[in-house]
mmCIF file of C-alpha atoms and ligand atoms in Angstrom:
data_model
loop_
_atom_site.group_PDB
_atom_site.id
_atom_site.type_symbol
_atom_site.label_atom_id
_atom_site.label_comp_id
_atom_site.label_asym_id
_atom_site.label_seq_id
_atom_site.Cartn_x
_atom_site.Cartn_y
_atom_site.Cartn_z
ATOM 1 C CA MET A 1 51.885 73.141 121.016
ATOM 2 C CA GLY A 2 50.507 73.475 117.509
ATOM 3 C CA THR A 3 53.541 71.628 116.153
ATOM 4 C CA VAL A 4 53.132 68.808 118.674
ATOM 5 C CA LEU A 5 49.488 68.268 117.731
ATOM 6 C CA SER A 6 50.386 68.360 114.043
ATOM 7 C CA GLU A 7 53.065 65.719 114.496
ATOM 8 C CA LYS A 8 50.641 63.529 116.456
ATOM 9 C CA SER A 9 48.129 63.794 113.712
ATOM 10 C CA MET A 10 50.712 62.882 111.094
ATOM 11 C CA LEU A 11 51.904 59.919 113.133
ATOM 12 C CA ASN A 12 48.314 58.684 113.389
ATOM 13 C CA GLN A 13 47.933 59.012 109.629
ATOM 14 C CA ARG A 14 51.133 57.080 109.128
ATOM 15 C CA ARG A 15 50.000 54.369 111.546
ATOM 16 C CA ARG A 16 46.683 54.025 109.718
ATOM 17 C CA PHE A 17 48.488 53.708 106.385
ATOM 18 C CA LEU A 18 50.852 51.036 107.670
ATOM 19 C CA ILE A 19 48.007 49.076 109.221
ATOM 20 C CA ASN A 20 45.999 49.281 105.960
ATOM 21 C CA ALA A 21 49.015 48.133 103.982
ATOM 22 C CA THR A 22 49.525 45.146 106.249
ATOM 23 C CA VAL A 23 45.839 44.220 106.209
ATOM 24 C CA SER A 24 45.922 44.346 102.435
ATOM 25 C CA LEU A 25 48.919 42.019 102.273
ATOM 26 C CA GLY A 26 47.296 39.588 104.676
ATOM 27 C CA ALA A 27 44.043 39.539 102.783
ATOM 28 C CA LEU A 28 45.885 38.529 99.607
ATOM 29 C CA GLY A 29 47.712 35.750 101.373
ATOM 30 C CA VAL A 30 51.130 37.170 100.624
ATOM 31 C CA GLY A 31 51.722 38.888 103.934
ATOM 32 C CA GLY A 32 52.526 37.541 107.297
ATOM 33 C CA LEU A 33 54.490 40.723 107.808
ATOM 34 C CA SER A 34 53.808 42.595 111.003
ATOM 35 C CA VAL A 35 53.296 46.322 111.441
ATOM 36 C CA PRO A 36 56.535 46.608 113.489
ATOM 37 C CA PHE A 37 58.472 44.969 110.594
ATOM 38 C CA ILE A 38 57.210 47.532 108.140
ATOM 39 C CA SER A 39 57.602 50.352 110.607
ATOM 40 C CA SER A 40 61.205 49.409 111.302
ATOM 41 C CA MET A 41 62.101 50.014 107.667
ATOM 42 C CA ASN A 42 61.084 53.637 107.746
ATOM 43 C CA PRO A 43 63.069 56.628 108.896
ATOM 44 C CA SER A 44 61.674 59.162 111.302
ATOM 45 C CA MET A 45 58.626 61.166 110.269
ATOM 46 C CA GLY A 46 60.743 64.281 110.108
ATOM 47 C CA ALA A 47 63.289 62.740 107.810
ATOM 48 C CA ARG A 48 60.639 61.333 105.526
ATOM 49 C CA THR A 49 58.751 64.563 105.109
ATOM 50 C CA ALA A 50 62.042 66.255 104.242
ATOM 51 C CA GLY A 51 62.387 63.851 101.286
ATOM 52 C CA ALA A 52 65.186 61.805 102.797
ATOM 53 C CA PRO A 53 66.063 58.433 101.260
ATOM 54 C CA VAL A 54 64.305 55.407 102.714
ATOM 55 C CA GLN A 55 66.193 52.191 103.427
ATOM 56 C CA VAL A 56 64.336 48.913 103.081
ATOM 57 C CA ASP A 57 65.538 45.712 104.675
ATOM 58 C CA THR A 58 64.344 42.850 102.436
ATOM 59 C CA SER A 59 65.903 40.022 104.445
ATOM 60 C CA ARG A 60 62.496 38.751 105.657
ATOM 61 C CA LEU A 61 60.721 39.223 102.308
ATOM 62 C CA GLN A 62 59.822 35.867 100.742
ATOM 63 C CA PRO A 63 59.442 35.276 96.981
ATOM 64 C CA GLY A 64 56.009 36.510 95.949
ATOM 65 C CA GLU A 65 55.708 38.979 98.844
ATOM 66 C CA GLN A 66 55.763 42.694 98.611
ATOM 67 C CA ILE A 67 55.935 45.459 101.174
ATOM 68 C CA THR A 68 54.887 49.089 100.999
ATOM 69 C CA VAL A 69 57.005 51.950 102.306
ATOM 70 C CA LEU A 70 56.546 55.705 102.125
ATOM 71 C CA TRP A 71 59.008 57.868 100.200
ATOM 72 C CA ARG A 72 58.407 61.574 99.785
ATOM 73 C CA GLY A 73 54.829 61.015 100.857
ATOM 74 C CA LYS A 74 54.179 58.419 98.164
ATOM 75 C CA PRO A 75 53.685 54.692 98.661
ATOM 76 C CA VAL A 76 56.375 52.570 97.058
ATOM 77 C CA TRP A 77 56.168 48.797 96.564
ATOM 78 C CA VAL A 78 59.143 46.537 96.933
ATOM 79 C CA LEU A 79 58.201 43.196 95.379
ATOM 80 C CA ARG A 80 60.350 40.112 95.534
ATOM 81 C CA ARG A 81 59.470 38.286 92.342
ATOM 82 C CA THR A 82 59.495 34.503 91.990
ATOM 83 C CA PRO A 83 61.381 32.667 89.202
ATOM 84 C CA ASP A 84 57.971 31.997 87.584
ATOM 85 C CA ASN A 85 57.116 35.696 87.737
ATOM 86 C CA ILE A 86 60.354 36.559 85.939
ATOM 87 C CA ARG A 87 59.853 33.876 83.314
ATOM 88 C CA ASN A 88 56.259 35.067 82.657
ATOM 89 C CA LEU A 89 57.408 38.678 82.245
ATOM 90 C CA LYS A 90 59.557 37.584 79.312
ATOM 91 C CA GLU A 91 56.761 35.801 77.463
ATOM 92 C CA GLU A 92 56.163 37.155 73.979
ATOM 93 C CA ASN A 93 52.363 36.916 74.414
ATOM 94 C CA LEU A 94 52.561 39.299 77.361
ATOM 95 C CA ARG A 95 54.954 41.666 75.619
ATOM 96 C CA ARG A 96 52.511 41.980 72.723
ATOM 97 C CA SER A 97 49.728 43.053 75.059
ATOM 98 C CA LEU A 98 51.816 45.847 76.669
ATOM 99 C CA ARG A 99 52.015 49.490 75.575
ATOM 100 C CA ASP A 100 55.703 49.991 76.394
ATOM 101 C CA PRO A 101 57.285 46.596 76.994
ATOM 102 C CA ASP A 102 60.884 47.820 76.877
ATOM 103 C CA SER A 103 60.418 50.941 79.001
ATOM 104 C CA SER A 104 61.177 53.348 76.259
ATOM 105 C CA VAL A 105 59.310 56.292 77.887
ATOM 106 C CA SER A 106 62.311 57.701 79.713
ATOM 107 C CA THR A 107 60.325 59.739 82.262
ATOM 108 C CA GLN A 108 59.004 56.596 83.913
ATOM 109 C CA GLN A 109 62.256 55.136 85.284
ATOM 110 C CA PRO A 110 65.984 55.846 85.711
ATOM 111 C CA ASP A 111 68.230 54.644 82.917
ATOM 112 C CA TYR A 112 69.339 51.655 84.925
ATOM 113 C CA ALA A 113 65.722 50.430 85.044
ATOM 114 C CA SER A 114 65.009 50.978 81.360
ATOM 115 C CA ASN A 115 64.851 47.291 80.629
ATOM 116 C CA GLU A 116 62.350 44.489 80.265
ATOM 117 C CA LEU A 117 62.070 43.825 84.017
ATOM 118 C CA ARG A 118 62.385 47.526 84.935
ATOM 119 C CA SER A 119 64.816 46.782 87.711
ATOM 120 C CA ILE A 120 68.474 46.630 88.794
ATOM 121 C CA ARG A 121 68.167 43.026 89.913
ATOM 122 C CA SER A 122 65.547 40.823 88.279
ATOM 123 C CA GLU A 123 64.308 39.511 91.613
ATOM 124 C CA TYR A 124 63.202 42.864 92.955
ATOM 125 C CA LEU A 125 60.723 45.381 91.579
ATOM 126 C CA VAL A 126 60.740 48.821 93.177
ATOM 127 C CA VAL A 127 57.933 51.018 91.933
ATOM 128 C CA ILE A 128 55.763 53.926 93.025
ATOM 129 C CA SER A 129 52.331 52.435 93.618
ATOM 130 C CA LEU A 130 50.271 55.213 92.055
ATOM 131 C CA CYS A 131 48.308 54.497 88.862
ATOM 132 C CA THR A 132 49.530 56.700 86.008
ATOM 133 C CA HIS A 133 45.948 57.486 85.020
ATOM 134 C CA LEU A 134 44.579 59.471 87.982
ATOM 135 C CA GLY A 135 46.682 58.307 90.890
ATOM 136 C CA CYS A 136 44.678 55.524 92.546
ATOM 137 C CA ILE A 137 46.576 52.719 94.241
ATOM 138 C CA PRO A 138 46.346 49.538 92.189
ATOM 139 C CA THR A 139 45.778 46.146 93.852
ATOM 140 C CA TYR A 140 48.478 43.472 93.914
ATOM 141 C CA ARG A 141 47.052 40.466 92.056
ATOM 142 C CA PRO A 142 49.818 37.886 91.754
ATOM 143 C CA GLU A 143 47.527 34.901 91.103
ATOM 144 C CA LEU A 144 47.337 33.287 87.659
ATOM 145 C CA ALA A 145 44.138 33.517 85.632
ATOM 146 C CA PRO A 146 41.646 34.579 88.334
ATOM 147 C CA ASP A 147 38.032 34.635 87.243
ATOM 148 C CA ASP A 148 37.683 38.389 87.293
ATOM 149 C CA LEU A 149 40.899 39.103 85.334
ATOM 150 C CA GLY A 150 40.662 36.379 82.713
ATOM 151 C CA PRO A 151 42.556 33.292 81.607
ATOM 152 C CA GLU A 152 45.509 35.235 80.202
ATOM 153 C CA TRP A 153 46.300 37.075 83.448
ATOM 154 C CA PRO A 154 49.883 36.189 84.442
ATOM 155 C CA GLY A 155 49.906 38.127 87.744
ATOM 156 C CA GLY A 156 50.206 41.856 88.075
ATOM 157 C CA TYR A 157 48.438 44.931 89.389
ATOM 158 C CA PHE A 158 44.875 45.969 88.783
ATOM 159 C CA CYS A 159 43.630 49.485 89.356
ATOM 160 C CA PRO A 160 40.081 49.378 90.793
ATOM 161 C CA CYS A 161 39.259 52.975 89.839
ATOM 162 C CA HIS A 162 39.003 52.637 86.064
ATOM 163 C CA GLY A 163 40.411 49.202 85.305
ATOM 164 C CA SER A 164 44.004 49.859 84.277
ATOM 165 C CA ARG A 165 46.282 46.811 84.322
ATOM 166 C CA PHE A 166 49.996 46.557 84.893
ATOM 167 C CA ASP A 167 52.282 43.516 84.934
ATOM 168 C CA LEU A 168 54.740 42.583 87.677
ATOM 169 C CA ALA A 169 57.285 44.951 86.179
ATOM 170 C CA GLY A 170 54.772 47.825 86.435
ATOM 171 C CA ARG A 171 54.347 47.856 82.642
ATOM 172 C CA VAL A 172 50.932 49.083 81.449
ATOM 173 C CA TYR A 173 48.724 47.065 79.205
ATOM 174 C CA LYS A 174 47.264 48.402 75.943
ATOM 175 C CA ARG A 175 43.645 49.556 75.822
ATOM 176 C CA VAL A 176 43.436 50.769 79.442
ATOM 177 C CA PRO A 177 43.137 54.407 80.684
ATOM 178 C CA ALA A 178 46.625 54.621 82.196
ATOM 179 C CA PRO A 179 48.968 56.082 79.533
ATOM 180 C CA THR A 180 52.375 54.924 80.835
ATOM 181 C CA ASN A 181 54.169 52.381 82.946
ATOM 182 C CA LEU A 182 54.271 52.891 86.754
ATOM 183 C CA VAL A 183 57.128 55.086 87.872
ATOM 184 C CA VAL A 184 60.320 53.492 89.160
ATOM 185 C CA PRO A 185 61.955 55.814 91.694
ATOM 186 C CA PRO A 186 65.706 56.199 91.961
ATOM 187 C CA TYR A 187 67.131 53.435 94.167
ATOM 188 C CA GLN A 188 70.198 51.360 94.739
ATOM 189 C CA PHE A 189 71.327 48.273 96.644
ATOM 190 C CA LEU A 190 73.493 49.127 99.621
ATOM 191 C CA ALA A 191 73.865 45.423 100.321
ATOM 192 C CA ASP A 192 72.279 42.140 99.107
ATOM 193 C CA THR A 193 69.161 42.675 101.202
ATOM 194 C CA LEU A 194 69.242 46.437 101.776
ATOM 195 C CA ILE A 195 67.670 48.788 99.261
ATOM 196 C CA GLU A 196 67.855 52.597 99.500
ATOM 197 C CA ILE A 197 65.025 54.410 97.727
ATOM 198 C CA GLY A 198 65.748 57.986 96.737
ATOM 199 C CA THR A 199 69.376 57.706 95.710
ATOM 200 C CA SER A 200 71.217 56.215 92.779
ATOM 201 C CA LYS A 201 74.728 54.835 92.625
ATOM 202 C CA GLU A 202 75.895 57.640 90.431
ATOM 203 C CA THR A 203 74.584 60.405 92.724
HETATM 204 S S1 FES B 1 43.256 55.876 88.361
HETATM 205 FE FE1 FES B 1 43.852 53.890 87.769
HETATM 206 S S2 FES B 1 42.650 53.476 86.070
HETATM 207 FE FE2 FES B 1 42.085 55.491 86.602
#
């Protein structure tokens, strides 16, 4: 009986997380994704707690939208970047304002994501959504030059806890508390619109 109650509690926690993630997307105007859609991309609770890989179907993800899934108990964003996003990430002005623009800190991503866009395919960013300062979840802020982030803001992630900033490749800005880029987990494409988080092609 104790196990049953524990599983119910965990399922409720998961449900609350997914609802919060969806509300967050909707509030930013990048959502339109339903709870069942996000839920359908997750494996069973038992598999996830065991650290199993998570498969993400991106076929309904529009440019500029991101979804959140859980992998090994951590939230992971899958962002489908727009052509403008990708162009902005290569701007020299942005690169100069970043601490590690070329992903040289090897602990923060697999080798195949040690590049400017920190990804296997430029269109998709897959990144653990925990700030590398003290672990808060940053906010997705894709808009250009909003009043609170300044005229140079090209879209990115803002951590509300202590103000760290990351671009849409998860690269950290200079002069913020977070020391390193966001972590890219191991992942691979099983098909054009199917990503598996937790495995790499070479494993
Ligand atoms: S936890 Fe993000 S800035 Fe401190």
